[in-house]
Structure formats: structure tokens, C-alpha cells
């Protein structure tokens, strides 16, 4: 799959007022985001995520290196910008405007007018579930509704690329689920999404690929399924007695939970599952479920950042 | 033609939005209400004076208070709005949502500047209308001279606005551009004195005085002379429907536009590679 966003040896140095106060915010960043995928851009505060996003949008300029979007290096050109929608974190939208007025304003900046503009306003409001609140002033919106209007302004031109900064932060679980569903729907429509976020659970649920940035350096990047290592297996069985518990321990299997005759055993991912199956069969244990458990994104994040911090020390 | 229309449509929408947002600012409304109270109150104050006096002292008082109020509150509104339209959007992050769209930085600046001008003009007109009505009701003659004065006052504000705007594009908060705008307004009204400084410094023949004289001369040449736009004395002492004397309106408009262009060019030079 071709990369729709590509950076090569991208560097950003913020010059300080005095010598020695320069901040090297981004170091030789090579990033490739394939078309039609959701890419989770992760990292602790100050790692360089926002710097990268701002450079992609032409809000700040690289010290060195190159950026290519949709095969073009002229990222500030109207053609490229027409294909990018951006939702900044915590942006303010004026209270005195109605939801649809905000969209009309941003739509006009994309050159939309007349019926096209009206159609796009209807479509985006429908997509973010704000049709009924379109005539309401923003001052009457909840945080979730504001976030959805923010998402709608990013979508108003029907862009191919969406760059979203913390799209679900501060939202209640229902609003999060709704935003998540919208983002997944956008992926099925073929759009490419770059999500910069601290909400690792959300990212794990919707992203195809992630990149973890620390101290301006990309520490790891790849498909989530490849990055998250399989940790262990959880086997739930029925008909367990005390003798069997001690017996299975010799197979590298540990009891994790037991209620009556039902028990949950945990075994290392490297253990032979067939041995356990044989054991269960020989002891007339009924296998209720077998669940392979992999590392969570949060665990991966902590592991990667921990290693990077240790290497820096 | 299509290119021109499409180039200016973005700034037009930004200007309209800036105007709609700006007229709701509480500080601005406060300035406007105060100025209207002062203009309205001038008639009340003048009622304590002897209306039968041949010198029309009560009328002169009304005119003096109103012209001064328009000038002071008008410039405060001008500086406040010009200093805050860009830093305000940086602070609220709205600028990210605009500059990430197909809007060039020059279009953005043009839109914000035009929006600020719309706010300044509307405020000036509101103050002017009340003053106009006060004079008309008091004298029974159309005070057309006041209209010329309002026009010239606007071009004076335009210069102050353009340079305040330029300061604001370099700053991260409205404080520095506000100070810059006040500096331009004050020095712009004192440029006549620079000529005196130059003249006096040249008389001593000392090296230091010569340098001071040269600096004064350079500042006199560079800084706008805002006193050129004032016809306050004619308004106070002259007939309300006289044409303006001692000023060449077209020349002053051109003078104002040239300085405005210079201020806007400075704003663009600062902003075109600014990292937001």
C-alpha cells in the first residue's frame, strides 16, 4: 500500500533566546502512513507529536528533511490542503454561532458555496450525529457535541486525510464510542487518519498501525498486531479438584482463579497447548474457553518508553 | 477575474467572521457605551452654562467633549481590536483550523485586518451618529463638517490600526501590540515637536546635538503625522456646515492609505514565516 504521508529525515530545532537553549524537538523522523489506514501517533508530552502534526499542516517549518503528502512536496499548496482535515486539541469555536454556521464558515474557506456547501453541511452533520442540534448556538453544546462539531469542520471538504489531535480526550464513554464509530466508518470510506493521542485504549481499538515517539525519536512503528507480543493463554475449565491443581503446575500452568469446580489457568505463550489439552482430557476436565492474551498497547508503550529512557540515561 | 474573486472571497469570509466575533467583545462594548455616555452627557453638562451667551460657550463645550471622546475612545477601540484579532486566534487555537485549510497567510491577514476595520468603522459611526444628532438638534443645521471630521478620524485610526496590527503579528499576546499602538498614536501626534527638536539641536553646533537632530529629523520623516487629520478647532469654532479648510482631503486619504499599506506590509513580513 502506498504511503500517503511520508517524512524523510525530518528535523525540527526550536531556537532558544540564548546559545545552548535550542530544543531539538524532532530528530531524523522517517514516517510513512499508508493510505486508507488509521495511524496512532503516540508519545509522552513533549515527545514531538504536535511538532510533527504542525509541520504536516504547514503551521511551522522543518529545520531540515522533507515532507511528502499525496506524492507532493508542496504541502502548503491549495490542492494538498483541500485534501486535509484537521481537528486540533481543545480548539475554541465561538459561542455565538450555530453549529451549521460554523460549518458554513469553514466550508467557504475551502471554496464551497451554494448547493455544494449545503449538501456537505448536511452530510457532515449527519455523519457526526448533529443534525438535530444544527440550529442551536454553540454555547448550548456539551463537550461531546463541541468535539463532534470540531470533527465536522475537519470533514467539511470531504478530505482524504484526517489529522486528529486527541479526538476523544475529556469525553464520556458514550461520546467516545460514538466518535470511535465515526472514525472507523471514515476508514471504511477509504480515508487515512492520523490520530495523535494519549488515550491508548482507544488507539488500540481503532488503529491499524502505531508509532511511538520519545524525545523526538521514533522508537517503534508498525502494525499493532505485530507490535503487541502474545503474553500468555487463559484456559477456563470445569471439574477441577485439588489434586488436579497441583498436577497441572508441572506443565507450567498456574491457577489464576477458582470458583467451585470452575477454574481459570494461565499458561505461558511458549507452553505446549496440546499437553494441557491432553491433561484436561485424561482428567475429564471440560474446557470452557481458551483465550490467547497479548500485551496491551499501554504495556507496549510503557515498555518502549521505559527502554528509551533507560538508554538515554 | 475568477482568480481575483476566489482570492478575495476567503478574506471576505474571515473579515465577516472577525467582525461578528469582535463586536461581541465585552471590553469593546464597554468602551463604546462609555463613549456614548460621554457624548450624551456633554449635552447635559452644557445645560448648566448660559445658553444665551453670544460666544455659544455651551455649544463649544459639547463639541469639544464629543470630538475628544470620539478621538480617545475611538483610538482605544482601534488599538484594542487591532492588537487582539490575531493573538486571540492563536490563543484559542482557531488559527490552526484556518491556516490548515486552503487559506494563504496573506489572505488570513487581509481578512483579519479588514474585519478589524469593519469593527472600527461601525464603532466610529455609532459615536458619530450620536454626536451628529446632538449637534443637529442643538443648531438645526446639518453638521456636514462633522462628516468630514469622521472620515479623517477614520484614516488616522487606520494608520494606528495598521501598525498595531503589525506589532500584533509579531507578538504572542495583545499586551505588546497595545503598547506599540499607543506609542504610534502618541508619537504620531507629537511629530510636529520633532521638527522643533531638529531645529533647536541644529543651532548649538555640538556633535551630540547634531546626532539628536538627525534622529529627530529621521523620525519626523518616517513617523506619520496624525495631527494632519485633526480639524477639531474648526469643528469647535467654525460653522457646522462649512467645508473643511486647511486640509486637502484626497491627499490625506492617500497619506493614510500609504501608511496603512506600509503597516500591513510589515505585518505580512513578520507573519509569512511565523510559526504558529
Coordinates of C-alpha atoms in Angstrom, one line a residue:
Chain A
X1 CA 0.0 0.0 0.0
X2 CA 1.4 3.4 -1.0
X3 CA 2.3 6.0 1.7
X4 CA 0.0 9.0 1.6
X5 CA 2.1 10.8 4.2
X6 CA 5.8 10.4 4.1
X7 CA 8.6 12.2 6.0
X8 CA 12.3 11.8 5.4
X9 CA 14.9 12.7 8.0
X10 CA 12.7 15.4 9.4
X11 CA 14.3 17.6 12.0
X12 CA 13.0 20.5 14.0
X13 CA 15.0 22.7 16.2
X14 CA 13.4 25.4 18.2
X15 CA 15.9 28.1 18.6
X16 CA 16.2 29.5 22.2
X17 CA 16.9 33.1 23.1
X18 CA 20.4 32.2 24.3
X19 CA 23.0 29.9 23.0
X20 CA 22.5 26.4 24.4
X21 CA 18.8 26.8 24.8
X22 CA 17.9 25.3 21.5
X23 CA 15.4 22.4 21.7
X24 CA 15.8 19.6 19.2
X25 CA 12.2 18.6 19.1
X26 CA 12.3 16.1 16.2
X27 CA 15.3 14.1 15.2
X28 CA 15.5 12.4 11.7
X29 CA 11.9 11.4 11.7
X30 CA 11.1 8.9 9.0
X31 CA 7.4 8.3 8.9
X32 CA 5.2 6.5 6.4
X33 CA 1.5 6.4 6.7
X34 CA -0.2 4.1 4.2
X35 CA -3.4 5.2 2.5
X36 CA -6.7 4.0 4.0
X37 CA -5.4 3.2 7.4
X38 CA -5.7 4.6 10.9
X39 CA -2.3 5.5 12.3
X40 CA -1.9 6.1 16.0
X41 CA 0.8 8.6 16.8
X42 CA 1.8 8.1 20.4
X43 CA 4.3 9.5 22.8
X44 CA 4.5 11.3 26.2
X45 CA 4.1 15.0 26.5
X46 CA 6.9 16.9 24.8
X47 CA 7.9 14.0 22.6
X48 CA 7.3 15.8 19.3
X49 CA 3.9 14.7 18.2
X50 CA 2.4 18.2 18.0
X51 CA 5.5 19.5 16.3
X52 CA 5.1 16.8 13.6
X53 CA 1.5 17.5 13.1
X54 CA 2.1 21.2 12.8
X55 CA 4.8 20.6 10.2
X56 CA 2.5 18.4 8.2
X57 CA -0.1 21.2 8.2
X58 CA 2.5 23.9 7.3
X59 CA 1.9 25.8 10.6
X60 CA 5.6 25.5 11.5
X61 CA 8.5 24.7 9.2
X62 CA 11.1 21.9 9.3
X63 CA 14.7 22.7 10.1
X64 CA 15.7 20.0 7.7
X65 CA 14.3 17.0 6.0
X66 CA 11.3 16.6 3.7
X67 CA 7.6 16.0 3.9
X68 CA 5.5 14.5 1.1
X69 CA 1.8 14.4 1.2
X70 CA -0.1 12.6 -1.6
X71 CA 3.2 12.4 -3.5
X72 CA 3.7 16.2 -3.4
X73 CA 6.3 18.1 -1.5
X74 CA 4.3 21.4 -1.9
X75 CA 2.4 20.7 1.3
X76 CA 1.2 24.3 1.5
X77 CA -0.5 24.2 -1.9
X78 CA -4.3 24.6 -2.1
X79 CA -4.6 21.2 -3.8
X80 CA -3.0 19.4 -0.9
X81 CA -4.7 21.5 1.8
X82 CA -8.1 20.8 0.2
X83 CA -7.4 17.1 1.0
X84 CA -6.6 17.5 4.6
X85 CA -9.0 17.9 7.5
X86 CA -7.6 18.9 10.9
X87 CA -9.1 18.7 14.4
X88 CA -6.8 20.4 16.9
X89 CA -7.0 19.5 20.6
X90 CA -9.2 21.8 22.6
X91 CA -9.9 24.3 19.9
X92 CA -12.4 27.0 20.7
X93 CA -15.4 27.6 18.5
X94 CA -17.3 30.8 19.0
X95 CA -20.4 30.5 21.2
X96 CA -22.5 33.0 19.3
X97 CA -22.6 30.8 16.2
X98 CA -24.9 27.9 15.4
X99 CA -23.4 24.6 14.6
X100 CA -24.3 24.9 10.9
X101 CA -22.9 28.4 10.8
X102 CA -19.5 27.2 11.9
X103 CA -19.5 24.6 9.2
X104 CA -20.6 27.1 6.6
X105 CA -17.7 29.4 7.6
X106 CA -15.1 26.6 7.3
X107 CA -16.7 25.2 4.2
X108 CA -16.5 28.6 2.4
X109 CA -12.8 28.7 3.3
X110 CA -12.5 25.5 1.2
X111 CA -14.2 27.4 -1.6
X112 CA -17.5 25.5 -1.2
X113 CA -20.7 27.5 -1.9
X114 CA -24.3 27.3 -2.8
X115 CA -25.8 23.8 -3.1
X116 CA -22.5 22.0 -2.7
X117 CA -21.9 23.8 0.6
X118 CA -25.4 23.0 1.9
X119 CA -25.0 19.3 0.8
X120 CA -21.7 19.0 2.6
X121 CA -23.1 20.6 5.8
X122 CA -26.0 18.2 5.7
X123 CA -23.7 15.2 5.1
X124 CA -21.2 16.1 7.8
X125 CA -23.8 16.9 10.4
X126 CA -25.5 13.6 9.6
X127 CA -22.2 11.8 9.9
X128 CA -21.3 13.2 13.3
X129 CA -24.9 12.9 14.5
X130 CA -25.6 16.6 14.9
X131 CA -28.5 17.1 12.6
X132 CA -30.9 17.9 15.4
X133 CA -28.6 20.4 17.0
X134 CA -27.6 22.2 13.8
X135 CA -29.6 25.4 14.6
X136 CA -28.5 25.6 18.3
X137 CA -25.9 28.1 19.4
X138 CA -22.6 26.5 20.4
X139 CA -23.0 27.9 23.9
X140 CA -25.7 25.3 24.5
X141 CA -23.5 22.4 23.3
X142 CA -22.0 19.8 25.6
X143 CA -18.3 19.0 25.4
X144 CA -19.0 15.9 23.3
X145 CA -21.2 18.0 20.9
X146 CA -18.4 20.6 20.5
X147 CA -16.0 17.8 19.7
X148 CA -18.3 16.4 17.1
X149 CA -18.7 19.9 15.5
X150 CA -14.9 20.1 15.5
X151 CA -14.8 16.8 13.7
X152 CA -17.4 18.0 11.3
X153 CA -15.4 21.1 10.4
X154 CA -12.4 18.8 9.7
X155 CA -14.7 16.8 7.4
X156 CA -16.5 19.6 5.6
X157 CA -14.4 19.4 2.4
X158 CA -14.6 15.6 2.3
X159 CA -10.8 15.3 2.7
X160 CA -8.7 12.1 2.0
X161 CA -6.6 12.7 5.1
X162 CA -7.7 13.5 8.6
X163 CA -5.3 14.6 11.3
X164 CA -6.9 14.4 14.7
X165 CA -5.3 15.6 17.9
X166 CA -6.8 14.0 21.0
X167 CA -10.2 13.4 19.4
X168 CA -11.7 11.6 22.4
X169 CA -10.0 13.2 25.4
X170 CA -12.4 14.5 28.0
X171 CA -15.4 12.8 26.6
X172 CA -17.8 10.5 28.4
X173 CA -17.8 6.8 27.4
X174 CA -20.8 7.1 25.2
X175 CA -19.4 10.1 23.3
X176 CA -16.1 8.2 23.0
X177 CA -17.9 5.3 21.5
X178 CA -19.7 7.5 19.0
X179 CA -16.6 9.3 17.9
X180 CA -14.8 5.9 17.6
X181 CA -17.6 4.6 15.4
X182 CA -17.4 7.7 13.2
X183 CA -13.6 7.2 12.8
X184 CA -14.0 3.6 11.9
X185 CA -16.7 4.5 9.3
X186 CA -14.3 7.0 7.8
X187 CA -11.7 4.3 7.4
X188 CA -14.1 2.1 5.6
X189 CA -14.8 5.0 3.2
X190 CA -11.1 4.9 2.4
X191 CA -9.8 7.9 4.3
X192 CA -6.5 8.0 6.0
X193 CA -6.4 9.0 9.6
X194 CA -3.5 10.2 11.7
X195 CA -4.5 10.2 15.4
X196 CA -2.3 11.8 17.9
X197 CA -3.5 10.7 21.3
X198 CA -2.7 9.7 24.9
X199 CA -5.8 7.5 25.0
X200 CA -4.1 4.2 24.4
X201 CA -7.1 2.0 24.9
X202 CA -9.0 4.0 22.2
X203 CA -6.0 3.9 19.9
X204 CA -5.6 0.1 20.4
X205 CA -9.3 -0.4 19.5
X206 CA -9.2 1.5 16.2
X207 CA -5.7 1.9 14.8
X208 CA -4.1 -0.3 12.2
X209 CA -0.6 0.9 12.9
X210 CA 1.1 2.9 15.6
X211 CA 4.3 4.8 16.0
X212 CA 5.7 5.6 19.4
X213 CA 7.8 8.8 19.7
X214 CA 10.1 9.7 22.6
X215 CA 12.3 12.7 22.8
X216 CA 11.9 13.5 19.1
X217 CA 12.9 10.0 18.0
X218 CA 10.6 7.3 16.6
X219 CA 11.1 4.4 19.0
X220 CA 8.9 1.9 17.3
X221 CA 6.5 1.8 14.4
X222 CA 4.4 -0.9 12.9
X223 CA 1.1 -2.8 12.7
X224 CA -0.5 -3.2 16.1
X225 CA -0.8 -7.0 15.7
X226 CA 2.9 -7.2 15.0
X227 CA 4.0 -5.0 17.8
X228 CA 1.9 -6.4 20.6
X229 CA 3.6 -9.7 21.7
X230 CA 1.5 -12.6 22.8
X231 CA 1.9 -12.8 26.6
X232 CA 0.0 -16.0 27.7
X233 CA -3.1 -18.1 27.4
X234 CA -6.1 -18.2 29.7
X235 CA -7.9 -21.6 29.9
X236 CA -11.2 -21.9 31.7
X237 CA -12.1 -25.4 32.7
X238 CA -14.8 -27.2 34.7
X239 CA -14.4 -30.2 37.1
X240 CA -11.2 -29.2 38.9
X241 CA -10.1 -30.8 42.1
X242 CA -7.2 -30.0 44.5
X243 CA -5.1 -32.9 43.1
X244 CA -5.5 -31.6 39.6
X245 CA -4.3 -28.2 40.5
X246 CA -1.0 -29.5 41.8
X247 CA -0.7 -31.8 38.9
X248 CA -1.1 -29.2 36.2
X249 CA 1.5 -27.0 37.9
X250 CA 4.1 -29.4 36.5
X251 CA 3.1 -28.4 33.0
X252 CA 3.9 -24.7 33.6
X253 CA 0.3 -23.9 34.2
X254 CA -0.8 -21.6 37.1
X255 CA -4.1 -21.3 38.7
X256 CA -5.4 -17.8 38.4
X257 CA -8.9 -18.0 39.7
X258 CA -11.2 -20.7 41.1
X259 CA -14.9 -20.7 42.0
X260 CA -16.2 -24.1 43.0
X261 CA -15.2 -26.6 40.3
X262 CA -14.6 -23.9 37.7
X263 CA -11.1 -22.7 37.4
X264 CA -9.0 -20.3 35.2
X265 CA -5.5 -21.4 34.4
X266 CA -2.8 -19.2 32.9
X267 CA -0.1 -20.7 30.8
X268 CA 2.9 -19.2 29.1
X269 CA 2.5 -18.5 25.5
X270 CA 5.5 -20.7 24.8
X271 CA 4.0 -23.7 26.6
X272 CA 2.6 -26.6 24.6
X273 CA -1.1 -26.3 24.5
X274 CA -1.5 -29.9 23.4
X275 CA -0.1 -31.1 26.7
X276 CA -2.7 -29.2 28.6
X277 CA -5.4 -30.4 26.3
X278 CA -4.2 -34.0 26.9
X279 CA -4.2 -33.4 30.6
X280 CA -7.7 -32.0 30.6
X281 CA -8.9 -34.9 28.5
X282 CA -7.2 -37.5 30.8
X283 CA -8.7 -35.9 33.9
X284 CA -12.1 -35.4 32.3
X285 CA -12.0 -31.7 32.6
X286 CA -14.4 -29.8 30.4
X287 CA -12.7 -27.0 28.6
X288 CA -14.9 -23.9 28.6
X289 CA -12.7 -21.4 26.8
X290 CA -9.2 -20.8 25.7
X291 CA -8.2 -17.2 25.3
X292 CA -4.8 -16.1 24.0
X293 CA -3.8 -12.9 25.8
X294 CA -1.5 -10.4 24.2
X295 CA 0.3 -7.4 25.6
X296 CA -1.9 -4.3 25.7
X297 CA -0.9 -1.1 23.9
X298 CA -0.4 0.5 27.3
X299 CA 2.1 -2.2 28.3
X300 CA 3.9 -1.8 25.0
X301 CA 4.0 1.9 25.4
X302 CA 5.4 1.6 28.9
X303 CA 7.9 -1.0 27.8
X304 CA 9.1 1.1 24.8
X305 CA 9.3 4.4 26.7
X306 CA 11.0 2.7 29.6
X307 CA 13.7 1.2 27.4
X308 CA 14.2 4.6 25.7
X309 CA 14.5 6.4 29.0
X310 CA 17.0 3.7 30.2
X311 CA 19.0 4.1 27.0
X312 CA 19.1 7.9 27.4
X313 CA 20.4 7.6 31.0
Chain B
X1 CA -11.4 37.7 -12.9
X2 CA -12.3 34.4 -11.3
X3 CA -8.9 34.2 -9.7
X4 CA -9.3 37.7 -8.1
X5 CA -12.8 36.8 -6.8
X6 CA -11.5 33.5 -5.4
X7 CA -8.5 35.2 -3.8
X8 CA -10.7 37.8 -2.0
X9 CA -13.6 35.5 -1.1
X10 CA -11.5 33.8 1.7
X11 CA -10.5 37.1 3.3
X12 CA -14.1 38.4 3.0
X13 CA -15.4 35.5 5.0
X14 CA -12.7 35.8 7.6
X15 CA -13.4 39.5 7.8
X16 CA -17.1 39.0 8.3
X17 CA -16.4 36.3 11.0
X18 CA -13.9 38.6 12.7
X19 CA -16.4 41.4 12.7
X20 CA -19.2 39.2 14.1
X21 CA -16.9 37.9 16.9
X22 CA -15.3 41.3 17.6
X23 CA -18.5 43.3 18.1
X24 CA -19.4 40.9 21.0
X25 CA -16.2 41.6 22.9
X26 CA -17.1 43.0 26.3
X27 CA -14.2 45.4 26.5
X28 CA -15.2 46.9 23.2
X29 CA -18.8 47.2 24.2
X30 CA -17.6 48.9 27.4
X31 CA -15.6 51.5 25.5
X32 CA -18.5 52.1 23.2
X33 CA -21.0 52.6 26.0
X34 CA -18.7 54.9 27.9
X35 CA -18.1 57.0 24.8
X36 CA -21.8 57.2 24.1
X37 CA -22.4 58.2 27.7
X38 CA -19.8 61.0 27.5
X39 CA -21.3 62.2 24.2
X40 CA -24.8 62.1 25.6
X41 CA -23.6 63.6 28.9
X42 CA -22.0 66.6 27.2
X43 CA -25.4 68.0 26.3
X44 CA -26.4 67.6 30.0
X45 CA -23.2 69.3 31.2
X46 CA -23.6 72.2 28.7
X47 CA -27.1 72.8 30.0
X48 CA -25.6 74.3 33.2
X49 CA -24.0 77.0 31.1
X50 CA -25.7 80.2 29.9
X51 CA -27.3 79.3 26.6
X52 CA -27.9 83.0 25.8
X53 CA -24.2 83.8 25.8
X54 CA -23.1 85.2 22.5
X55 CA -20.0 83.1 22.4
X56 CA -22.0 79.8 22.2
X57 CA -19.9 78.5 25.0
X58 CA -22.3 75.7 25.7
X59 CA -22.2 74.5 22.1
X60 CA -18.4 74.7 22.1
X61 CA -18.3 72.6 25.2
X62 CA -20.5 70.0 23.6
X63 CA -18.3 69.9 20.5
X64 CA -15.1 69.8 22.5
X65 CA -16.2 67.0 24.7
X66 CA -17.6 65.0 21.8
X67 CA -14.6 65.4 19.5
X68 CA -12.3 64.4 22.3
X69 CA -14.4 61.5 23.4
X70 CA -14.6 60.1 19.8
X71 CA -10.9 60.6 19.5
X72 CA -9.9 58.9 22.8
X73 CA -12.5 56.1 22.8
X74 CA -12.1 55.6 19.1
X75 CA -8.3 55.1 19.3
X76 CA -8.7 52.8 22.4
X77 CA -11.2 50.6 20.4
X78 CA -8.8 50.7 17.4
X79 CA -5.8 49.7 19.4
X80 CA -7.7 47.1 21.4
X81 CA -9.2 45.3 18.4
X82 CA -6.1 45.6 16.1
X83 CA -3.9 44.2 18.9
X84 CA -6.1 41.3 19.7
X85 CA -7.6 39.8 16.5
X86 CA -4.5 37.7 15.6
X87 CA -3.1 36.8 19.1
X88 CA -6.6 36.0 20.2
X89 CA -6.9 33.3 17.5
X90 CA -3.5 31.9 18.3
X91 CA -4.5 31.6 21.9
X92 CA -7.8 29.9 21.1
X93 CA -6.2 27.7 18.5
X94 CA -8.8 28.8 15.9
X95 CA -5.8 29.9 13.7
X96 CA -4.8 26.2 13.3
X97 CA -8.2 25.3 11.9
X98 CA -8.0 28.2 9.4
X99 CA -4.3 28.0 8.3
X100 CA -4.6 24.3 7.8
X101 CA -7.3 25.0 5.2
X102 CA -6.5 26.3 1.7
X103 CA -6.1 29.9 3.0
X104 CA -2.8 31.7 2.4
X105 CA -1.3 33.6 5.1
X106 CA -1.7 36.9 3.2
X107 CA -5.4 36.1 2.8
X108 CA -5.7 35.3 6.5
X109 CA -4.1 38.6 7.5
X110 CA -6.1 40.6 5.0
X111 CA -9.3 39.0 6.4
X112 CA -8.4 39.8 10.0
X113 CA -7.3 43.3 9.2
X114 CA -10.5 44.1 7.2
X115 CA -12.6 42.6 10.0
X116 CA -10.9 44.9 12.5
X117 CA -11.6 47.8 10.1
X118 CA -15.3 46.9 10.0
X119 CA -15.5 47.0 13.8
X120 CA -13.6 50.3 14.0
X121 CA -15.9 51.9 11.3
X122 CA -19.1 50.7 13.0
X123 CA -18.0 52.0 16.4
X124 CA -16.9 55.3 14.9
X125 CA -20.2 55.6 13.1
X126 CA -22.2 54.9 16.2
X127 CA -20.3 57.6 18.1
X128 CA -20.5 59.9 15.1
X129 CA -24.3 59.5 14.7
X130 CA -25.0 60.4 18.3
X131 CA -22.7 63.5 18.1
X132 CA -24.3 64.4 14.7
X133 CA -27.8 64.2 16.2
X134 CA -26.7 66.2 19.3
X135 CA -25.4 69.0 17.1
X136 CA -28.3 68.9 14.6
X137 CA -30.9 69.1 17.4
X138 CA -29.0 71.9 19.1
X139 CA -28.3 74.0 16.0
X140 CA -30.9 72.9 13.5
X141 CA -28.3 72.8 10.7
X142 CA -26.8 69.7 9.1
X143 CA -23.3 69.5 10.7
X144 CA -21.6 68.3 7.5
X145 CA -18.2 69.4 8.7
X146 CA -18.6 66.6 11.3
X147 CA -18.8 64.0 8.5
X148 CA -15.5 65.2 7.0
X149 CA -14.0 65.0 10.5
X150 CA -15.2 61.5 11.0
X151 CA -13.7 60.5 7.6
X152 CA -10.4 62.0 8.5
X153 CA -10.5 60.5 12.0
X154 CA -11.0 57.1 10.5
X155 CA -7.9 57.4 8.3
X156 CA -6.0 58.5 11.4
X157 CA -7.2 55.3 13.1
X158 CA -6.4 53.3 10.0
X159 CA -2.7 54.2 10.4
X160 CA -2.7 53.4 14.1
X161 CA -4.6 50.2 13.4
X162 CA -2.2 49.0 10.6
X163 CA 0.9 49.4 12.8
X164 CA -0.7 48.0 15.9
X165 CA -1.7 45.0 13.7
X166 CA 1.9 44.6 12.6
X167 CA 3.0 44.6 16.2
X168 CA 0.4 42.0 17.0
X169 CA 1.6 39.7 14.2
X170 CA 5.0 39.6 15.9
X171 CA 3.6 39.2 19.4
X172 CA 2.2 36.3 21.3
X173 CA -0.2 38.3 23.4
X174 CA -2.2 41.5 22.9
X175 CA -0.2 43.4 25.5
X176 CA 2.9 44.3 23.5
X177 CA 0.9 45.4 20.4
X178 CA -1.3 47.5 22.6
X179 CA 1.7 49.3 24.0
X180 CA 3.1 49.6 20.4
X181 CA -0.2 51.1 19.2
X182 CA -0.3 53.6 22.0
X183 CA 3.3 54.5 21.1
X184 CA 2.4 55.1 17.5
X185 CA -0.6 57.2 18.4
X186 CA 1.2 59.3 20.9
X187 CA 4.4 59.9 18.8
X188 CA 2.2 60.4 15.7
X189 CA 0.5 63.3 17.5
X190 CA 3.9 64.7 18.6
X191 CA 5.8 64.6 15.3
X192 CA 5.5 68.4 15.0
X193 CA 7.7 68.7 18.1
X194 CA 10.3 66.6 16.4
X195 CA 10.7 69.4 13.9
X196 CA 11.4 71.8 16.8
X197 CA 13.9 69.3 18.3
X198 CA 15.7 69.1 14.9
X199 CA 15.7 72.9 14.6
X200 CA 17.0 73.6 18.1
X201 CA 19.6 70.8 18.0
X202 CA 21.0 72.2 14.8
X203 CA 21.5 75.6 16.5
X204 CA 24.1 74.5 19.2
X205 CA 26.6 73.1 16.7
X206 CA 27.6 70.3 19.2
X207 CA 28.2 66.8 17.8
X208 CA 25.7 65.1 20.2
X209 CA 23.0 67.7 19.5
X210 CA 23.6 67.1 15.8
X211 CA 23.0 63.4 16.2
X212 CA 19.9 64.1 18.2
X213 CA 18.8 66.5 15.5
X214 CA 19.4 63.9 12.8
X215 CA 17.4 61.3 14.7
X216 CA 14.6 63.7 15.2
X217 CA 14.7 64.6 11.5
X218 CA 14.6 60.9 10.5
X219 CA 11.7 60.2 12.9
X220 CA 9.9 63.2 11.6
X221 CA 10.3 61.8 8.1
X222 CA 9.3 58.3 8.9
X223 CA 6.5 58.6 11.5
X224 CA 3.0 59.5 10.4
X225 CA 1.9 63.0 11.4
X226 CA -1.5 62.2 12.9
X227 CA -2.2 65.9 13.7
X228 CA -2.7 66.3 9.9
X229 CA -6.1 64.6 10.3
X230 CA -7.4 66.8 13.1
X231 CA -9.9 69.5 12.3
X232 CA -11.0 69.8 15.9
X233 CA -10.5 73.6 16.2
X234 CA -12.6 74.2 13.0
X235 CA -15.4 72.0 14.3
X236 CA -15.4 73.8 17.7
X237 CA -15.1 77.3 16.4
X238 CA -16.4 77.1 12.8
X239 CA -19.9 76.8 11.3
X240 CA -21.3 73.2 11.3
X241 CA -21.8 73.1 7.5
X242 CA -18.6 74.7 6.4
X243 CA -16.3 72.7 4.2
X244 CA -13.0 71.7 5.9
X245 CA -10.3 74.4 5.5
X246 CA -6.5 74.0 5.8
X247 CA -6.7 70.3 4.8
X248 CA -6.6 68.5 1.5
X249 CA -8.9 65.6 2.0
X250 CA -7.8 63.5 -1.0
X251 CA -4.1 64.0 -0.1
X252 CA -4.8 63.0 3.5
X253 CA -6.7 59.9 2.3
X254 CA -3.8 58.9 0.2
X255 CA -1.4 59.7 3.0
X256 CA -3.4 57.4 5.3
X257 CA -3.6 54.6 2.7
X258 CA 0.2 54.7 2.1
X259 CA 0.9 54.4 5.8
X260 CA -1.7 51.7 6.1
X261 CA -0.1 49.8 3.3
X262 CA 3.3 50.2 5.0
X263 CA 1.9 48.9 8.3
X264 CA 0.2 45.9 6.6
X265 CA 3.4 45.1 4.6
X266 CA 5.3 45.0 8.0
X267 CA 2.6 42.7 9.3
X268 CA 2.9 40.3 6.4
X269 CA 6.7 40.3 6.5
X270 CA 6.5 39.3 10.2
X271 CA 3.8 36.7 9.7
X272 CA 4.5 34.9 6.4
X273 CA 7.1 32.6 8.0
X274 CA 5.9 32.9 11.6
X275 CA 5.5 29.6 13.4
X276 CA 2.1 29.4 15.0

